[in-house]
Coordinates of C-alpha atoms and ligand atoms in Angstrom, one line a residue:
M168 CA -24.5 -108.3 -15.1
S169 CA -26.7 -105.3 -15.3
N170 CA -30.4 -106.3 -15.1
Y171 CA -31.7 -102.1 -15.7
S172 CA -35.4 -102.3 -17.2
S173 CA -35.0 -98.4 -18.4
L174 CA -32.9 -95.5 -18.7
D175 CA -35.6 -94.0 -16.0
V176 CA -34.4 -96.4 -13.3
I177 CA -31.1 -95.1 -13.6
S178 CA -32.0 -91.6 -14.0
S179 CA -33.4 -91.4 -10.9
L180 CA -30.8 -93.2 -9.2
C181 CA -28.7 -90.8 -10.3
K182 CA -30.5 -88.0 -8.8
R183 CA -31.6 -89.7 -6.1
R184 CA -28.0 -90.6 -4.9
G185 CA -26.0 -87.2 -6.6
F186 CA -24.3 -88.3 -10.1
I187 CA -26.2 -86.1 -12.5
F188 CA -28.7 -82.7 -11.9
H189 CA -30.5 -81.3 -14.6
S190 CA -28.6 -77.9 -15.1
S191 CA -30.4 -75.0 -13.8
E192 CA -33.4 -77.5 -12.6
I193 CA -34.9 -74.3 -10.1
Y194 CA -35.8 -73.0 -13.3
G195 CA -37.0 -75.6 -14.7
G196 CA -33.6 -76.7 -16.5
I197 CA -32.4 -76.4 -20.4
P198 CA -32.9 -78.8 -22.9
G199 CA -29.4 -80.9 -23.5
F200 CA -27.1 -79.6 -20.4
W201 CA -26.8 -81.6 -17.0
D202 CA -24.4 -81.0 -13.9
Y203 CA -22.3 -83.6 -12.2
G204 CA -23.2 -84.6 -8.7
P205 CA -21.0 -84.8 -5.5
L206 CA -20.6 -88.2 -7.2
G207 CA -21.1 -88.2 -10.4
C208 CA -17.8 -85.9 -10.9
E209 CA -15.8 -88.0 -8.7
M210 CA -16.5 -90.7 -11.5
K211 CA -16.7 -88.9 -14.3
R212 CA -12.8 -87.4 -13.1
N213 CA -12.1 -91.2 -12.8
I214 CA -13.0 -91.9 -16.5
K215 CA -11.1 -89.3 -17.5
E216 CA -8.0 -90.0 -15.2
D217 CA -7.7 -93.8 -16.3
W218 CA -8.1 -92.5 -20.2
W219 CA -5.1 -89.7 -19.6
K220 CA -3.1 -92.6 -17.2
T221 CA -3.7 -95.2 -20.2
I222 CA -3.0 -92.8 -23.3
V223 CA -0.6 -90.4 -22.2
R224 CA 1.1 -91.2 -18.7
N225 CA 1.7 -95.1 -19.3
R226 CA 2.7 -94.1 -23.2
E227 CA 6.1 -92.9 -24.3
D228 CA 4.9 -92.5 -27.7
V229 CA 1.3 -89.9 -26.8
E230 CA 2.2 -85.7 -25.2
G231 CA -1.0 -84.1 -24.1
L232 CA -2.5 -80.7 -24.5
D233 CA -4.7 -78.6 -22.7
A234 CA -5.8 -75.9 -25.0
T235 CA -8.8 -73.3 -25.2
I236 CA -12.4 -73.6 -26.4
I237 CA -12.6 -70.8 -28.5
M238 CA -10.2 -70.2 -31.2
H239 CA -9.3 -68.2 -34.0
P240 CA -12.9 -68.9 -36.4
N241 CA -10.2 -69.5 -39.8
I242 CA -10.1 -73.2 -37.8
W243 CA -13.3 -74.1 -38.4
K244 CA -13.4 -72.9 -41.9
A245 CA -10.0 -75.1 -42.7
S246 CA -11.9 -77.8 -40.6
G247 CA -15.0 -78.1 -42.7
H248 CA -16.9 -77.6 -39.4
L249 CA -18.3 -74.0 -41.1
D250 CA -19.6 -75.4 -44.4
T251 CA -20.9 -79.0 -43.1
F252 CA -20.7 -79.5 -40.3
S253 CA -24.9 -79.5 -39.6
D254 CA -27.7 -82.2 -39.3
P255 CA -30.7 -82.2 -41.3
M256 CA -33.7 -79.9 -39.1
T257 CA -37.1 -80.2 -40.3
M258 CA -40.3 -77.9 -38.8
C259 CA -44.0 -78.9 -38.0
K260 CA -46.2 -76.5 -40.0
S261 CA -48.7 -77.5 -37.4
C262 CA -47.0 -77.1 -33.3
Q263 CA -44.0 -75.2 -35.0
K264 CA -41.2 -77.7 -32.8
L265 CA -38.3 -78.6 -35.1
M266 CA -36.2 -81.8 -35.3
R267 CA -33.4 -83.7 -37.1
S268 CA -35.7 -85.0 -40.1
D269 CA -33.3 -88.2 -39.7
Q270 CA -35.0 -89.4 -35.8
I271 CA -38.3 -88.9 -37.0
W272 CA -39.4 -92.4 -36.8
D273 CA -37.3 -92.9 -33.8
M274 CA -39.4 -90.3 -31.5
F275 CA -42.4 -91.5 -33.4
A276 CA -41.5 -94.7 -31.7
D277 CA -40.7 -93.9 -28.6
S278 CA -43.7 -91.1 -28.6
D279 CA -47.2 -92.3 -26.8
A280 CA -48.9 -92.5 -30.0
G281 CA -46.1 -94.3 -30.8
Q282 CA -46.4 -96.7 -28.2
T283 CA -50.5 -97.1 -28.2
L284 CA -50.2 -97.8 -31.9
Q285 CA -47.1 -100.4 -32.3
K286 CA -49.2 -102.2 -29.1
L287 CA -52.3 -102.2 -31.7
L288 CA -50.6 -103.6 -34.6
D289 CA -48.8 -106.4 -32.5
E290 CA -52.9 -106.9 -30.8
S291 CA -54.4 -106.6 -34.3
N292 CA -53.8 -110.3 -36.0
G293 CA -54.4 -108.5 -39.7
E294 CA -57.9 -106.7 -38.0
V295 CA -57.9 -103.2 -38.9
G296 CA -61.0 -102.1 -37.0
K297 CA -59.2 -101.7 -33.7
L298 CA -56.5 -99.1 -36.1
F299 CA -59.8 -97.4 -37.1
A300 CA -60.7 -96.8 -33.9
W301 CA -57.6 -95.1 -32.6
C302 CA -58.0 -92.0 -35.7
K303 CA -61.4 -91.5 -34.1
G304 CA -60.4 -92.2 -30.3
R305 CA -57.3 -91.6 -28.8
A306 CA -55.4 -90.1 -31.6
K307 CA -57.5 -86.7 -31.0
G308 CA -55.7 -86.1 -28.0
Q309 CA -51.9 -87.7 -29.3
T310 CA -51.5 -86.6 -33.1
P311 CA -54.6 -84.1 -33.3
N312 CA -52.7 -82.7 -36.6
L313 CA -52.9 -86.2 -38.4
P314 CA -54.6 -85.7 -41.6
A315 CA -56.8 -88.9 -41.2
V316 CA -57.8 -87.6 -37.1
Q317 CA -58.7 -84.1 -38.7
E318 CA -60.6 -85.0 -41.7
P319 CA -63.6 -87.9 -41.5
A320 CA -62.8 -88.4 -45.4
V321 CA -58.7 -88.8 -45.0
L322 CA -59.7 -91.4 -42.5
T323 CA -62.8 -94.0 -44.9
V324 CA -59.9 -93.7 -47.5
A325 CA -57.4 -94.9 -45.1
Y326 CA -59.4 -97.4 -43.9
E327 CA -60.2 -98.8 -47.4
K328 CA -56.5 -99.1 -48.2
L329 CA -56.3 -101.2 -44.7
L330 CA -58.5 -103.6 -45.5
E331 CA -58.0 -103.8 -49.4
N332 CA -54.0 -104.5 -48.3
P333 CA -53.2 -104.8 -43.9
A334 CA -49.9 -106.0 -44.9
A335 CA -48.9 -103.0 -46.4
Y336 CA -49.2 -101.0 -43.6
S337 CA -48.1 -104.0 -40.4
D338 CA -45.6 -101.5 -39.6
L339 CA -45.7 -98.1 -37.6
K340 CA -44.0 -96.2 -40.6
S341 CA -46.4 -96.9 -43.2
L342 CA -49.1 -97.2 -41.0
Y343 CA -48.8 -93.4 -39.9
T344 CA -47.2 -92.0 -43.0
L345 CA -50.7 -93.5 -44.9
F346 CA -52.4 -92.0 -42.3
A347 CA -51.4 -88.7 -43.2
N348 CA -51.4 -89.1 -46.4
A349 CA -54.5 -91.4 -47.7
G350 CA -56.7 -88.5 -49.1
R351 CA -53.7 -86.8 -51.1
A352 CA -55.4 -87.5 -54.4
D353 CA -52.0 -86.5 -56.7
G354 CA -50.3 -89.7 -55.0
S355 CA -47.6 -86.6 -53.1
E356 CA -46.6 -87.9 -49.9
I357 CA -46.0 -85.2 -46.7
C358 CA -43.9 -87.2 -43.9
P359 CA -46.1 -86.6 -40.6
C360 CA -44.8 -84.6 -37.4
P361 CA -43.6 -87.2 -35.2
H362 CA -45.3 -85.7 -31.9
C363 CA -48.8 -84.0 -33.4
G364 CA -49.2 -85.2 -37.1
G365 CA -49.1 -82.2 -38.6
E366 CA -46.8 -81.5 -41.8
L367 CA -43.3 -81.1 -41.8
T368 CA -41.2 -78.9 -43.8
E369 CA -38.7 -79.5 -46.0
P370 CA -35.1 -80.9 -44.7
R371 CA -32.3 -78.3 -44.2
P372 CA -29.2 -78.2 -43.0
F373 CA -28.4 -76.7 -39.9
N374 CA -25.1 -75.8 -38.3
L375 CA -24.3 -77.1 -34.7
M376 CA -21.6 -74.8 -33.7
F377 CA -22.3 -72.7 -30.8
K378 CA -21.6 -68.9 -31.8
T379 CA -20.8 -66.4 -29.5
V380 CA -18.7 -62.7 -30.6
V381 CA -15.2 -62.2 -28.5
G382 CA -15.2 -58.2 -27.0
P383 CA -17.5 -55.8 -26.7
I384 CA -18.9 -55.0 -30.1
D385 CA -21.0 -57.7 -31.4
N386 CA -20.9 -58.0 -35.0
E387 CA -20.0 -60.3 -37.7
K388 CA -16.2 -59.5 -38.0
N389 CA -16.1 -60.8 -34.1
V390 CA -17.7 -63.9 -34.3
A391 CA -16.3 -66.8 -33.0
Y392 CA -17.7 -70.0 -32.5
L393 CA -17.0 -72.6 -29.0
R394 CA -15.1 -75.7 -30.1
P395 CA -17.5 -78.7 -31.5
E396 CA -14.1 -80.8 -30.8
T397 CA -11.0 -80.9 -29.3
A398 CA -9.5 -83.1 -32.2
Q399 CA -8.9 -79.6 -34.0
A400 CA -6.9 -77.7 -31.6
I401 CA -4.5 -80.6 -31.7
F402 CA -4.0 -80.0 -35.1
A403 CA -3.7 -76.1 -34.9
Q404 CA -1.3 -77.3 -31.7
F405 CA 0.5 -80.1 -33.8
L406 CA 4.3 -77.9 -34.7
N407 CA 4.6 -76.4 -31.3
V408 CA 3.8 -79.8 -29.1
L409 CA 6.5 -81.3 -32.4
A410 CA 9.0 -78.5 -31.2
T411 CA 9.1 -78.9 -28.3
S412 CA 8.5 -83.2 -27.0
R413 CA 11.3 -84.8 -28.6
Q414 CA 8.7 -86.7 -30.8
S415 CA 8.6 -88.1 -33.5
V416 CA 6.7 -89.5 -35.8
P417 CA 4.8 -92.1 -35.3
F418 CA 3.7 -90.0 -31.9
G419 CA 0.3 -89.2 -30.9
I420 CA -1.3 -86.0 -29.3
A421 CA -4.3 -86.2 -26.8
Q422 CA -6.6 -83.6 -25.3
I423 CA -9.1 -83.4 -22.6
G424 CA -12.0 -81.2 -22.7
K425 CA -15.0 -79.6 -23.0
S426 CA -17.2 -79.6 -26.6
F427 CA -20.4 -78.1 -27.5
R428 CA -22.8 -78.9 -30.2
N429 CA -26.2 -77.2 -30.9
E430 CA -28.0 -80.2 -31.1
V431 CA -31.5 -80.4 -32.8
T432 CA -32.6 -82.5 -30.2
P433 CA -30.8 -83.6 -27.3
R434 CA -31.9 -87.4 -26.5
N435 CA -31.9 -90.5 -24.3
Y436 CA -30.3 -88.5 -20.9
T437 CA -26.6 -87.3 -21.0
F438 CA -26.0 -90.0 -24.3
R439 CA -26.5 -86.7 -26.6
S440 CA -26.1 -83.3 -24.8
R441 CA -25.5 -79.8 -25.9
E442 CA -22.4 -79.5 -23.8
F443 CA -20.0 -82.4 -23.1
E444 CA -16.6 -83.9 -22.7
Q445 CA -14.6 -85.5 -24.9
M446 CA -11.2 -87.3 -24.3
E447 CA -9.5 -87.5 -28.2
L448 CA -6.1 -88.6 -29.5
E449 CA -4.8 -87.8 -32.5
Y450 CA -2.0 -90.2 -33.3
F451 CA 0.1 -89.5 -36.3
I452 CA 1.9 -92.0 -38.7
R453 CA 3.8 -92.1 -41.9
P454 CA 2.0 -92.2 -45.4
D455 CA 2.1 -95.6 -46.7
E456 CA 4.8 -94.6 -48.9
A457 CA 7.2 -93.5 -46.5
V458 CA 6.9 -96.7 -44.3
E459 CA 7.6 -98.7 -48.0
L460 CA 10.3 -95.8 -48.9
I461 CA 12.0 -96.7 -45.4
S462 CA 10.8 -100.7 -44.6
G463 CA 11.1 -102.1 -48.2
K464 CA 6.7 -103.5 -47.6
V465 CA 3.9 -102.3 -46.4
L466 CA 2.1 -104.3 -43.9
T467 CA -1.8 -104.3 -44.1
L468 CA -4.3 -106.5 -42.4
A469 CA -3.9 -109.4 -44.8
D470 CA 0.3 -109.8 -43.4
N471 CA -1.8 -110.7 -40.4
P472 CA 0.6 -109.0 -37.7
D473 CA 0.3 -108.6 -34.4
L474 CA -0.7 -105.9 -32.9
T475 CA 0.7 -106.2 -29.2
T476 CA 4.1 -104.3 -30.3
P477 CA 3.5 -101.2 -32.9
D478 CA 6.2 -102.4 -36.2
P479 CA 7.6 -99.3 -38.5
A480 CA 6.1 -101.2 -41.4
W481 CA 2.9 -100.4 -40.9
G482 CA 0.6 -99.2 -43.1
W483 CA -2.5 -96.9 -41.8
E484 CA -5.2 -100.0 -41.5
V485 CA -2.8 -101.5 -39.3
W486 CA -2.8 -98.5 -37.3
H487 CA -6.2 -98.0 -37.6
R488 CA -6.7 -101.6 -36.6
Y489 CA -4.6 -101.2 -33.1
W490 CA -6.0 -98.5 -32.2
V491 CA -9.6 -100.1 -32.3
E492 CA -8.0 -102.4 -30.5
Q493 CA -6.2 -100.5 -27.4
R494 CA -9.8 -98.7 -27.1
K495 CA -11.1 -102.4 -26.5
I496 CA -8.7 -103.1 -24.1
W497 CA -9.5 -99.6 -22.1
L498 CA -13.1 -100.3 -21.9
T499 CA -13.0 -103.8 -20.7
A500 CA -10.8 -102.7 -18.8
C501 CA -13.0 -99.8 -16.8
G502 CA -15.7 -102.7 -16.4
L503 CA -17.2 -103.4 -20.2
P504 CA -18.2 -106.9 -20.4
P505 CA -16.3 -107.6 -23.6
G506 CA -19.5 -108.8 -24.9
S507 CA -21.5 -105.5 -24.3
F508 CA -20.2 -103.6 -27.4
V509 CA -20.1 -104.0 -30.5
E510 CA -17.8 -102.7 -33.8
S511 CA -19.6 -100.9 -36.1
V512 CA -17.3 -99.9 -39.8
H513 CA -18.7 -97.4 -42.0
A514 CA -19.3 -97.8 -44.9
S515 CA -17.9 -95.4 -47.7
D516 CA -21.0 -93.1 -47.8
E517 CA -21.1 -92.8 -44.2
L518 CA -18.1 -91.6 -43.3
A519 CA -17.2 -88.2 -42.6
H520 CA -15.5 -85.7 -44.3
Y521 CA -12.5 -85.9 -43.6
A522 CA -12.3 -90.0 -42.6
R523 CA -10.5 -92.9 -44.8
A524 CA -11.7 -94.9 -42.3
C525 CA -14.1 -94.9 -39.4
V526 CA -14.9 -97.5 -36.8
D527 CA -17.6 -96.9 -34.1
I528 CA -17.9 -99.0 -30.7
E529 CA -21.2 -99.2 -29.9
Y530 CA -22.8 -100.0 -26.6
S531 CA -26.6 -101.9 -26.3
F532 CA -27.8 -98.6 -24.3
P533 CA -31.3 -99.3 -22.8
F534 CA -32.5 -97.5 -25.7
G535 CA -30.9 -99.6 -28.3
I536 CA -27.1 -100.0 -29.5
Q537 CA -25.8 -96.9 -30.4
E538 CA -22.1 -95.1 -30.7
L539 CA -20.0 -95.0 -27.6
E540 CA -16.7 -93.9 -28.7
G541 CA -15.4 -93.8 -32.7
I542 CA -11.6 -94.7 -34.0
A543 CA -11.5 -92.9 -37.6
A544 CA -8.6 -93.0 -39.9
R545 CA -8.3 -89.3 -41.3
S546 CA -5.6 -89.6 -43.8
D547 CA -3.9 -86.2 -44.1
F548 CA -6.7 -84.0 -44.3
D549 CA -6.6 -82.2 -41.3
L550 CA -3.1 -80.7 -41.4
T551 CA -3.4 -80.0 -45.0
Q552 CA -5.8 -77.7 -44.7
H553 CA -4.1 -76.1 -41.8
Q554 CA -1.5 -76.0 -43.9
K555 CA -3.6 -74.4 -46.5
H556 CA -5.6 -71.9 -44.5
S557 CA -2.8 -70.7 -42.1
G558 CA 0.2 -70.3 -44.5
K559 CA 1.9 -72.5 -42.2
C560 CA 4.2 -75.6 -43.2
M561 CA 2.8 -79.1 -41.6
E562 CA 5.3 -81.0 -43.1
V563 CA 7.8 -83.2 -40.5
F564 CA 11.1 -84.1 -41.3
D565 CA 11.7 -88.0 -41.2
E566 CA 15.7 -88.3 -40.9
P567 CA 15.4 -92.4 -41.6
L568 CA 13.4 -91.9 -44.7
K569 CA 16.0 -89.1 -46.1
L570 CA 18.2 -91.5 -45.6
A571 CA 15.9 -94.9 -46.6
A572 CA 15.9 -92.1 -50.2
K573 CA 19.9 -91.4 -50.7
E574 CA 20.0 -95.8 -50.6
M575 CA 18.0 -95.5 -53.9
D576 CA 19.8 -95.4 -57.2
D577 CA 17.9 -93.2 -59.7
Q578 CA 16.4 -96.3 -61.5
A579 CA 14.6 -97.5 -58.1
R580 CA 13.6 -93.7 -57.5
T581 CA 12.1 -93.5 -61.2
R582 CA 10.5 -97.4 -60.9
F583 CA 9.2 -95.6 -57.2
M584 CA 8.0 -92.1 -58.8
E585 CA 5.9 -93.7 -61.5
K586 CA 4.3 -96.6 -59.0
V587 CA 2.8 -93.6 -56.8
V588 CA 1.8 -91.7 -59.9
A589 CA -0.3 -94.8 -61.5
E590 CA -1.8 -96.1 -58.0
W591 CA -2.8 -91.6 -57.3
L592 CA -4.6 -91.7 -60.5
A593 CA -6.2 -94.9 -60.3
H594 CA -7.7 -93.2 -57.4
N595 CA -9.0 -90.1 -59.7
K596 CA -5.5 -88.0 -58.0
D597 CA -3.7 -85.1 -59.2
E598 CA -0.7 -86.9 -61.2
G599 CA 1.2 -83.3 -60.8
D600 CA 0.4 -83.4 -56.3
A601 CA 1.6 -87.2 -57.1
R602 CA 4.8 -86.4 -59.0
A603 CA 5.3 -83.1 -55.6
F604 CA 4.5 -85.5 -53.0
V605 CA 7.3 -88.0 -54.0
A606 CA 9.5 -85.5 -54.7
K607 CA 9.3 -83.9 -51.0
L608 CA 9.1 -88.2 -49.7
F609 CA 13.5 -88.4 -51.5
E610 CA 13.8 -84.8 -49.2
G611 CA 12.5 -86.8 -46.3
R612 CA 9.5 -84.5 -46.4
Y613 CA 5.6 -85.3 -45.6
I614 CA 2.4 -84.1 -44.0
P615 CA 1.6 -86.9 -41.6
H616 CA -1.5 -89.1 -41.4
V617 CA -3.2 -89.2 -38.7
I618 CA -5.8 -91.9 -36.5
E619 CA -8.3 -90.5 -34.7
P620 CA -9.7 -92.3 -31.3
S621 CA -12.1 -90.0 -30.3
A622 CA -14.1 -90.9 -27.0
G623 CA -17.3 -89.1 -24.9
V624 CA -16.5 -88.7 -21.1
D625 CA -20.6 -88.9 -20.8
R626 CA -21.4 -91.3 -23.0
M627 CA -18.9 -93.5 -21.3
M628 CA -19.8 -92.7 -17.9
L629 CA -23.5 -93.5 -19.1
A630 CA -22.5 -96.9 -20.7
L631 CA -20.8 -97.5 -17.1
L632 CA -23.9 -96.5 -15.1
C633 CA -26.2 -98.9 -16.4
N634 CA -23.8 -102.1 -17.7
A635 CA -23.2 -102.2 -13.4
Y636 CA -26.6 -101.3 -11.9
E637 CA -28.2 -104.7 -10.6
E638 CA -31.2 -105.6 -8.4
Q639 CA -31.0 -108.0 -6.5
K640 CA -33.5 -110.8 -4.7
L641 CA -32.1 -111.6 -1.2
V642 CA -33.8 -113.7 1.4
D643 CA -32.1 -113.5 5.0
E644 CA -31.7 -116.2 7.5
K645 CA -35.5 -115.3 8.3
G646 CA -37.0 -116.3 5.5
K647 CA -37.6 -112.2 4.4
E648 CA -37.5 -111.3 0.9
D649 CA -35.6 -107.8 -0.3
T650 CA -33.9 -106.6 -3.3
R651 CA -30.2 -105.1 -2.6
V652 CA -29.9 -102.4 -5.7
V653 CA -26.3 -102.3 -6.0
M654 CA -23.8 -100.8 -8.4
H655 CA -21.0 -103.0 -9.6
L656 CA -18.8 -100.1 -11.3
N657 CA -15.2 -101.4 -11.7
P658 CA -13.3 -99.7 -8.0
R659 CA -10.9 -98.1 -10.5
I660 CA -14.1 -96.0 -11.4
A661 CA -16.2 -95.7 -8.9
P662 CA -16.9 -92.6 -7.4
I663 CA -15.8 -93.2 -3.5
K664 CA -13.2 -96.3 -2.8
V665 CA -13.5 -97.2 0.5
A666 CA -16.6 -96.8 3.6
V667 CA -15.2 -96.5 6.5
F668 CA -18.1 -97.5 10.0
P669 CA -17.1 -98.0 13.3
L670 CA -19.4 -100.4 15.1
L671 CA -21.4 -98.6 17.1
K672 CA -20.6 -94.7 17.5
N673 CA -21.6 -94.1 21.0
K674 CA -18.5 -96.3 22.1
P675 CA -15.9 -93.3 21.9
E676 CA -12.8 -95.7 21.4
L677 CA -14.6 -97.2 18.7
F678 CA -15.6 -93.7 16.9
N679 CA -12.0 -92.2 17.6
R680 CA -10.6 -95.2 16.1
A681 CA -12.5 -95.7 13.1
R682 CA -12.2 -91.9 12.6
E683 CA -8.7 -92.4 12.7
I684 CA -8.4 -94.9 9.9
F685 CA -10.7 -92.6 7.7
E686 CA -8.7 -89.8 8.0
H687 CA -5.6 -92.8 7.0
L688 CA -7.6 -94.1 4.3
R689 CA -8.8 -90.2 3.0
R690 CA -5.1 -89.4 2.5
R691 CA -5.0 -91.5 -0.4
Y692 CA -8.0 -92.7 -1.7
A693 CA -12.1 -91.3 -2.3
A694 CA -13.0 -92.2 1.2
F695 CA -16.2 -91.8 3.0
W696 CA -17.7 -91.7 6.4
D697 CA -21.2 -93.1 8.2
H698 CA -21.8 -93.9 11.3
S699 CA -25.6 -93.5 11.5
G700 CA -27.9 -96.8 11.8
A701 CA -27.0 -100.3 11.5
I702 CA -24.7 -101.5 9.8
G703 CA -26.7 -103.5 7.1
R704 CA -28.0 -100.7 6.1
R705 CA -24.9 -98.5 5.7
Y706 CA -23.7 -101.2 3.6
R707 CA -27.0 -100.5 1.2
R708 CA -25.5 -96.9 1.0
Q709 CA -22.4 -97.9 -0.2
D710 CA -24.0 -100.6 -2.9
E711 CA -26.3 -98.7 -4.8
V712 CA -23.2 -95.9 -5.2
G713 CA -21.0 -98.6 -6.7
T714 CA -18.1 -98.4 -3.8
P715 CA -15.7 -101.4 -3.7
W716 CA -14.8 -102.0 0.1
C717 CA -16.6 -101.3 3.4
V718 CA -14.3 -101.1 6.5
T719 CA -16.1 -101.8 9.9
V720 CA -13.7 -100.7 12.8
D721 CA -14.9 -102.8 16.2
F722 CA -13.9 -104.7 19.2
D723 CA -11.1 -106.4 17.8
T724 CA -9.4 -103.6 16.2
L725 CA -9.1 -102.3 19.3
E726 CA -7.0 -105.5 20.4
N727 CA -5.5 -106.5 17.0
G728 CA -5.3 -103.4 15.1
T729 CA -7.7 -106.1 12.0
V730 CA -10.8 -104.4 10.5
T731 CA -13.9 -106.3 8.7
V732 CA -13.5 -105.3 4.9
R733 CA -16.5 -106.0 3.3
D734 CA -16.7 -106.9 -0.5
R735 CA -19.6 -105.1 -2.5
D736 CA -20.1 -107.2 -4.3
T737 CA -20.0 -111.0 -3.0
M738 CA -20.8 -109.5 0.3
E739 CA -18.1 -111.6 2.2
Q740 CA -16.1 -110.6 5.0
Q741 CA -12.8 -110.6 5.7
R742 CA -10.4 -109.4 8.3
M743 CA -6.9 -107.9 7.8
T744 CA -4.4 -104.9 8.5
L745 CA -4.7 -102.3 6.9
D746 CA -1.0 -102.5 5.2
E747 CA -3.3 -105.6 3.6
L748 CA -6.7 -103.6 2.9
K749 CA -3.8 -101.5 1.3
A750 CA -2.2 -103.8 -1.2
M751 CA -5.2 -104.9 -1.8
M752 CA -7.2 -102.1 -2.8
D753 CA -3.4 -100.7 -4.5
E754 CA -3.2 -103.5 -6.6
A755 CA -6.8 -103.2 -7.8
L756 CA -7.0 -99.9 -8.7
L757 CA -3.5 -100.1 -10.6
V758 CA -4.1 -98.3 -14.0
Ligands
GAP816 N1 -13.1 -85.4 -33.7 C1 -14.3 -86.6 -34.1 C2 -15.5 -85.8 -33.6 O1 -15.9 -85.5 -32.6 P1 -17.6 -87.4 -33.3 O2 -18.1 -88.9 -33.5 O3 -18.3 -86.7 -33.7 O4 -16.2 -87.3 -33.5 C3 -16.4 -88.2 -30.7 O5 -17.9 -87.6 -31.5 C4 -17.3 -88.8 -30.1 O6 -17.8 -87.7 -29.1 C5 -19.0 -89.8 -29.7 O7 -18.4 -90.9 -30.1 C6 -19.3 -89.6 -28.5 O8 -18.4 -90.7 -27.7 C7 -18.6 -88.0 -28.4 N2 -20.1 -87.1 -28.7 C8 -20.4 -87.1 -29.9 N3 -21.5 -86.1 -30.0 C9 -22.0 -86.1 -28.2 C10 -23.4 -85.4 -28.2 N4 -24.3 -84.9 -28.6 N5 -23.5 -86.1 -26.3 C11 -22.4 -86.6 -25.9 N6 -21.6 -87.1 -26.6 C12 -21.2 -86.5 -27.6

């Protein structure tokens, strides 16, 4: 559906129509922070409510939580964030700019210099003269600190190397690296700054958590952190929710809320922000060994299980896949076509410190295919860590497990114990830990494992905006060409559900009846009133912000109570009563 040309088109519409503004814009803005305007905050709220309804209210096995942003700092020690939640950061020795060292080449490709050089490469056909000319000309303004730009001797060596083997420098990275390093006699290489061509420092880890101080005394003892994910509050409140909710494993705890990350280089509009919102579910499941004791088997994906209905015999692998499928169903229900997102399975060396497996759902944003949300299998890592650091027992008691173990004879228990020990040893785990774990299982106790679908509200909103945008070329009855900008937002997500127009504003009877209808509808739906300008212009204003239905009140309305309802996508108009309109809207808006 979408035919956007760039992120600029989306961001300019968002600014113009009140979806998204730069935070603190009157002071020049602050990088990585965004404000949601009148329409943006409605749309964002709709995304969150849709998620909440789908994940919490429509399920009997998920409870909600709304925890604080600042929590006890030990939480971040236990979770590993204090020690490992960092990005590799580097600084340019010439222009002093800081950047993530794993994003240097993306940044260069996006820069003026990168784009100029890429164009020259594309046009060069093996001819190196223009590349040489760039160093002597435009590069002086674009990357003034690049050694080949500053020192003629370096440029000469680079030129000779280029002439000798142009194929070796036919991509942006090798060419720019050559211009930086051609003069180095010892063969060592520096990575050039994507902004100015200067030399970058060695990367070092930079912790992404925002620090603050709790209370009036500003010292190390009072340091606290703004949460970098909502998940940890769920683990920290696990025992309270379990005790008060009458749930038992498997069950989930969900939370929506702000998270903060001091991103080294916030980029791509709202995609990577420093303050953003997450919608996270921690779904607690039995360890596979407990499943085996209760069900006599552990279903894996190889068993081709029916993923629509949870089964007590599902192992973690099936639960993980189940949640990937559930998330895809929701993304589609919100309006993202199934073909617009892809799954990316993390290789074992890409997994976060806590994860056993992770699937990212990626969306094709205008700046490339990037992560929309992630579904991780976190094992019992988090609850175990919190048990260790807080001293509070995070085990659950599982009645069916205790009963299953009670029914086993001594031989069966020994066989089970030895099997688990052998499996743990094969995974380089401790034998003593394996025996203690199985002994607890026989008592019906364990620390639950967890599957975590974790989504970003802002990223979801950006994906929906990009997907919805369309510029349609229209020709009217007189043959006049026109462009209609329309946002095909799913009605569930659209900020305004219905706009109400009186056909004429200077006919009091029409105006007043339209006002009555508007007042009636707005009690139920986000509604918008517009009485100014030609009807066609009023339709267009609503198309551009994705309003699915426009209602026009005319003289027939006064006669028979029907209104004209114009559909945003088809532009077709239908006459119907208010009851029919409400029934149609309710059906489309039902989550
Ligand atoms: N609890 C797991 C966790 O936080 P993550 O992959 O770091 O995992 C989950 O984040 C989701 O949060 C991402 O898929 C993305 O949608 C969103 N997210 C993460 N960092 C973000 C940022 N800097 N700006 C906007 N959204 C972000």
